Tab-separated table of C-alpha atoms and ligand atoms in Angstrom:
chain	number	residue	atom	x	y	z
F	120	UNK	CA	122.540	90.212	347.602
F	121	UNK	CA	121.078	93.503	348.707
F	122	UNK	CA	121.601	92.738	352.396
F	123	UNK	CA	125.342	92.211	351.851
F	124	UNK	CA	125.665	95.371	349.789
F	125	UNK	CA	123.814	97.368	352.440
F	126	UNK	CA	126.135	95.959	355.109
F	127	UNK	CA	129.177	96.931	353.034
F	128	UNK	CA	127.835	100.456	352.528
F	129	UNK	CA	126.771	100.918	356.151
F	130	UNK	CA	129.532	99.116	358.046
F	131	UNK	CA	132.460	98.728	355.643
F	132	UNK	CA	135.381	101.106	356.012
F	133	UNK	CA	137.430	102.056	352.970
F	134	UNK	CA	141.031	101.991	354.172
F	135	UNK	CA	142.624	102.897	350.856
F	136	UNK	CA	141.925	102.753	347.107
F	137	UNK	CA	142.399	98.990	347.288
F	138	UNK	CA	141.421	97.776	350.761
F	139	UNK	CA	137.990	97.514	352.346
F	140	UNK	CA	137.714	96.751	356.050
F	141	UNK	CA	134.746	94.559	356.957
F	142	UNK	CA	135.806	93.460	360.412
F	143	UNK	CA	132.396	94.126	361.927
F	144	UNK	CA	130.582	91.376	360.011
F	145	UNK	CA	133.007	89.151	358.079
F	146	UNK	CA	136.693	89.253	359.060
F	147	UNK	CA	136.590	89.525	362.846
F	148	UNK	CA	133.110	89.834	364.291
F	149	UNK	CA	130.714	87.660	362.283
F	150	UNK	CA	127.058	88.378	361.578
F	151	UNK	CA	125.383	84.948	361.541
F	152	UNK	CA	122.147	86.163	359.923
F	153	UNK	CA	124.125	87.622	357.060
F	154	UNK	CA	126.188	84.407	356.815
F	155	UNK	CA	122.970	82.396	356.616
F	156	UNK	CA	121.726	84.524	353.729
F	157	UNK	CA	125.106	84.193	352.037
F	158	UNK	CA	124.959	80.405	352.402
F	159	UNK	CA	121.408	80.311	350.988
F	160	UNK	CA	122.471	82.412	348.014
F	161	UNK	CA	125.460	80.187	347.166
F	162	UNK	CA	123.212	77.119	347.379
F	163	UNK	CA	120.734	78.783	345.026
F	164	UNK	CA	123.400	79.790	342.501
F	165	UNK	CA	125.061	76.356	342.411
F	166	UNK	CA	121.869	74.344	342.920
F	167	UNK	CA	122.329	72.003	339.916
F	168	UNK	CA	125.933	71.111	340.612
F	169	UNK	CA	125.523	68.050	342.860
F	170	UNK	CA	128.177	69.389	345.227
F	171	UNK	CA	129.648	66.842	347.639
F	172	UNK	CA	132.051	69.072	349.576
F	173	UNK	CA	132.924	72.697	350.230
F	174	UNK	CA	136.583	73.697	350.246
F	175	UNK	CA	137.732	76.968	351.785
F	176	UNK	CA	140.802	78.458	353.466
F	177	UNK	CA	141.211	79.614	357.036
F	178	UNK	CA	140.091	81.807	358.573
F	179	UNK	CA	137.476	84.114	357.083
F	180	UNK	CA	136.258	81.683	354.425
F	181	UNK	CA	135.043	79.275	357.081
F	182	UNK	CA	131.860	81.080	358.176
F	183	UNK	CA	130.261	81.457	354.717
F	184	UNK	CA	131.466	77.960	353.794
F	185	UNK	CA	129.850	76.382	356.858
F	186	UNK	CA	126.500	78.078	356.248
F	187	UNK	CA	126.502	76.872	352.650
F	188	UNK	CA	127.457	73.352	353.686
F	189	UNK	CA	124.813	73.272	356.414
F	190	UNK	CA	122.083	74.008	353.890
F	191	UNK	CA	123.460	71.367	351.494
F	192	UNK	CA	123.936	68.773	354.252
F	193	UNK	CA	127.605	68.225	353.379
F	194	UNK	CA	130.984	68.825	355.028
F	195	UNK	CA	133.449	71.687	354.774
F	196	UNK	CA	137.207	71.231	354.522
F	197	UNK	CA	139.366	74.258	355.178
F	198	UNK	CA	142.931	74.502	353.971
F	199	UNK	CA	145.359	75.331	356.746
F	200	UNK	CA	147.906	78.083	356.347
F	201	UNK	CA	150.080	77.056	359.240
F	202	UNK	CA	151.571	73.713	360.060
F	203	UNK	CA	149.398	71.736	362.402
F	204	UNK	CA	150.661	69.507	365.203
F	205	UNK	CA	148.405	66.676	364.102
F	206	UNK	CA	148.183	67.329	360.369
F	207	UNK	CA	151.568	66.087	359.196
F	208	UNK	CA	151.264	63.179	356.785
F	209	UNK	CA	149.515	62.591	353.508
F	210	UNK	CA	148.820	66.167	352.637
F	211	UNK	CA	147.915	67.986	349.482
F	212	UNK	CA	149.875	71.240	349.507
F	213	UNK	CA	150.034	74.376	347.378
F	214	UNK	CA	151.879	77.673	347.571
F	215	UNK	CA	149.786	80.800	347.879
F	216	UNK	CA	151.445	84.155	347.447
F	217	UNK	CA	149.641	87.176	348.838
F	218	UNK	CA	150.489	90.322	346.884
F	219	UNK	CA	148.543	92.313	349.470
F	220	UNK	CA	150.603	91.053	352.393
F	221	UNK	CA	153.739	90.102	350.471
F	222	UNK	CA	153.990	86.664	352.080
F	223	UNK	CA	153.836	83.173	350.646
F	224	UNK	CA	152.003	80.524	352.625
F	225	UNK	CA	152.112	76.842	352.022
F	226	UNK	CA	148.508	75.714	352.395
F	227	UNK	CA	147.621	72.132	353.161
F	228	UNK	CA	144.665	69.760	353.223
F	229	UNK	CA	144.677	66.176	354.453
F	230	UNK	CA	144.323	63.604	351.691
F	231	UNK	CA	141.676	61.850	353.803
F	232	UNK	CA	139.061	64.508	353.145
F	233	UNK	CA	139.048	64.905	349.356
F	234	UNK	CA	138.944	62.247	346.676
F	235	UNK	CA	138.255	61.668	343.006
F	236	UNK	CA	134.514	61.280	343.567
F	237	UNK	CA	134.134	64.775	344.998
F	238	UNK	CA	132.399	67.638	343.260
F	239	UNK	CA	133.801	70.615	345.085
F	240	UNK	CA	132.576	74.162	345.542
F	241	UNK	CA	135.358	76.520	346.622
F	242	UNK	CA	134.254	79.396	348.852
F	243	UNK	CA	136.226	82.390	350.097
F	244	UNK	CA	135.514	85.768	351.651
F	245	UNK	CA	137.525	88.036	349.311
F	246	UNK	CA	138.708	87.715	345.741
F	247	UNK	CA	141.569	90.106	345.043
F	248	UNK	CA	144.444	88.693	343.004
F	249	UNK	CA	143.031	85.192	342.965
F	250	UNK	CA	146.045	83.485	344.487
F	251	UNK	CA	144.134	81.736	347.275
F	252	UNK	CA	141.548	80.440	344.778
F	253	UNK	CA	144.315	79.190	342.460
F	254	UNK	CA	145.964	77.362	345.370
F	255	UNK	CA	142.671	75.711	346.296
F	256	UNK	CA	142.072	74.731	342.657
F	257	UNK	CA	145.521	73.167	342.615
F	258	UNK	CA	144.591	71.063	345.646
F	259	UNK	CA	141.313	69.952	344.000
F	260	UNK	CA	143.339	68.922	340.948
F	261	UNK	CA	145.812	66.936	343.051
F	262	UNK	CA	142.848	65.062	344.563
F	263	UNK	CA	141.551	64.283	341.031
F	264	UNK	CA	138.283	65.827	342.160
F	265	UNK	CA	136.141	68.240	340.172
F	266	UNK	CA	135.837	71.948	340.993
F	267	UNK	CA	132.288	72.979	340.068
F	268	UNK	CA	132.990	76.653	340.719
F	269	UNK	CA	134.026	79.330	343.143
F	270	UNK	CA	131.724	81.301	345.419
F	271	UNK	CA	133.090	84.608	346.646
F	272	UNK	CA	131.501	86.944	349.166
F	273	UNK	CA	133.254	90.144	348.032
F	274	UNK	CA	135.086	90.427	344.720
F	275	UNK	CA	137.257	93.450	344.073
F	276	UNK	CA	136.697	93.619	340.331
F	277	UNK	CA	139.431	96.211	339.878
F	278	UNK	CA	142.011	93.561	340.787
F	279	UNK	CA	142.742	90.753	338.388
F	280	UNK	CA	141.734	87.574	340.260
F	281	UNK	CA	138.249	87.351	338.762
F	282	UNK	CA	139.556	87.727	335.233
F	283	UNK	CA	142.343	85.176	335.736
F	284	UNK	CA	139.896	82.575	337.030
F	285	UNK	CA	137.119	83.233	334.477
F	286	UNK	CA	139.681	83.150	331.651
F	287	UNK	CA	140.472	79.613	332.766
F	288	UNK	CA	136.813	78.735	332.219
F	289	UNK	CA	136.069	78.530	335.927
F	290	UNK	CA	132.635	79.610	337.073
F	291	UNK	CA	133.017	82.392	339.636
F	292	UNK	CA	129.941	83.670	341.480
F	293	UNK	CA	130.540	86.769	343.590
F	294	UNK	CA	127.788	88.103	345.823
F	295	UNK	CA	129.119	91.661	345.794
F	296	UNK	CA	131.384	92.965	343.068
F	297	UNK	CA	133.225	96.150	343.903
F	298	UNK	CA	134.280	98.203	340.926
F	299	UNK	CA	136.105	100.913	342.844
F	300	UNK	CA	137.124	102.084	346.306
F	301	UNK	CA	138.398	105.424	345.051
F	302	UNK	CA	137.876	108.609	347.116
F	303	UNK	CA	136.768	106.592	350.128
F	304	UNK	CA	133.651	105.480	348.224
F	305	UNK	CA	132.444	101.934	347.553
F	306	UNK	CA	131.123	101.628	344.008
F	307	UNK	CA	129.538	98.335	343.011
F	308	UNK	CA	129.806	96.910	339.545
F	309	UNK	CA	126.537	97.033	337.601
F	310	UNK	CA	124.858	93.646	337.631
F	311	UNK	CA	123.984	92.330	334.212
F	312	UNK	CA	120.664	90.534	334.360
F	313	UNK	CA	119.613	88.232	331.565
R	527	LIG	P1	144.111	86.732	346.687
R	527	LIG	O1	144.076	85.414	347.370
R	527	LIG	O2	142.813	87.030	345.948
R	527	LIG	O3	145.322	86.868	345.792
R	527	LIG	O4	144.164	87.834	347.810
R	527	LIG	P2	145.338	88.593	348.563
R	527	LIG	O5	146.538	87.747	348.604
R	527	LIG	O6	145.395	89.931	347.969
R	527	LIG	O7	144.705	88.659	350.012
R	527	LIG	C1	145.342	88.174	351.155
R	527	LIG	C2	144.425	88.280	352.335
R	527	LIG	O8	143.844	89.578	352.385
R	527	LIG	C3	143.259	87.329	352.352
R	527	LIG	O9	142.891	87.130	353.685
R	527	LIG	C4	142.170	88.153	351.666
R	527	LIG	O10	140.885	87.663	351.989
R	527	LIG	C5	142.433	89.484	352.272
R	527	LIG	N1	142.001	90.632	351.507
R	527	LIG	C6	142.351	90.985	350.250
R	527	LIG	N2	141.808	92.180	349.935
R	527	LIG	C7	141.095	92.566	351.020
R	527	LIG	C8	140.305	93.712	351.317
R	527	LIG	O11	140.127	94.649	350.527
R	527	LIG	N3	139.729	93.744	352.543
R	527	LIG	C9	139.890	92.761	353.456
R	527	LIG	N4	139.259	92.902	354.629
R	527	LIG	N5	140.630	91.673	353.226
R	527	LIG	C10	141.223	91.575	352.015
R	527	LIG	P3	143.726	86.287	354.723
R	527	LIG	O12	145.066	86.841	354.962
R	527	LIG	O13	143.705	84.893	354.221
R	527	LIG	O14	142.922	86.515	356.019
R	527	LIG	P4	141.815	85.698	356.794
R	527	LIG	O15	141.052	84.836	355.809
R	527	LIG	O16	142.557	84.875	357.777
R	527	LIG	O17	140.925	86.734	357.370
């Protein structure tokens, strides 16, 4: 995903050795052309998986998830982090601890939108410690559905989420893998092509 990497290099701001700010195209303002390319790329990478639904988490996972779902002609379900006025009964729930923010959120998804016939692709904007992805996997498991894999826009490879998930045998496809943010510099991980 050269376009994404260019965007990160041109518009991303390294806030510290561990945090990259991408508010201008992913986390606040959203670049729809980039999101379209991201959706196309996820569809290409998971093309043989017969996906029936995309599962993500509010808020920044929604844009890439919707573009992927649009191309596949399927629906997106996003896990809610806050209690909803109308979403009260028959919920799948999981606890997600953010080491970055030092908060634990209970995330929830209505039981009406996932079932045992679903083949689910999980999509999220960032992969850091993997806690959000683990919470979403827990919800897929509760629904007796199958998780075909996880699509991530930006993986910070120097944090342990990617390793935790891949060690569980889960397929993780990240469109940009960042090896380091040291000295205010974004360094991408070398892509291994086979
Ligand atoms: P984890 O799920 O991989 O364990 O991630 P972690 O708890 O560390 O991250 C918590 C929140 O911070 C998530 O967003 C995640 O996307 C975001 N995040 C983590 N590292 C970075 C980073 O380097 N840059 C940016 N911009 N975000 C990062 P969230 O709180 O769920 O926010 P949102 O989806 O509502 O935007």
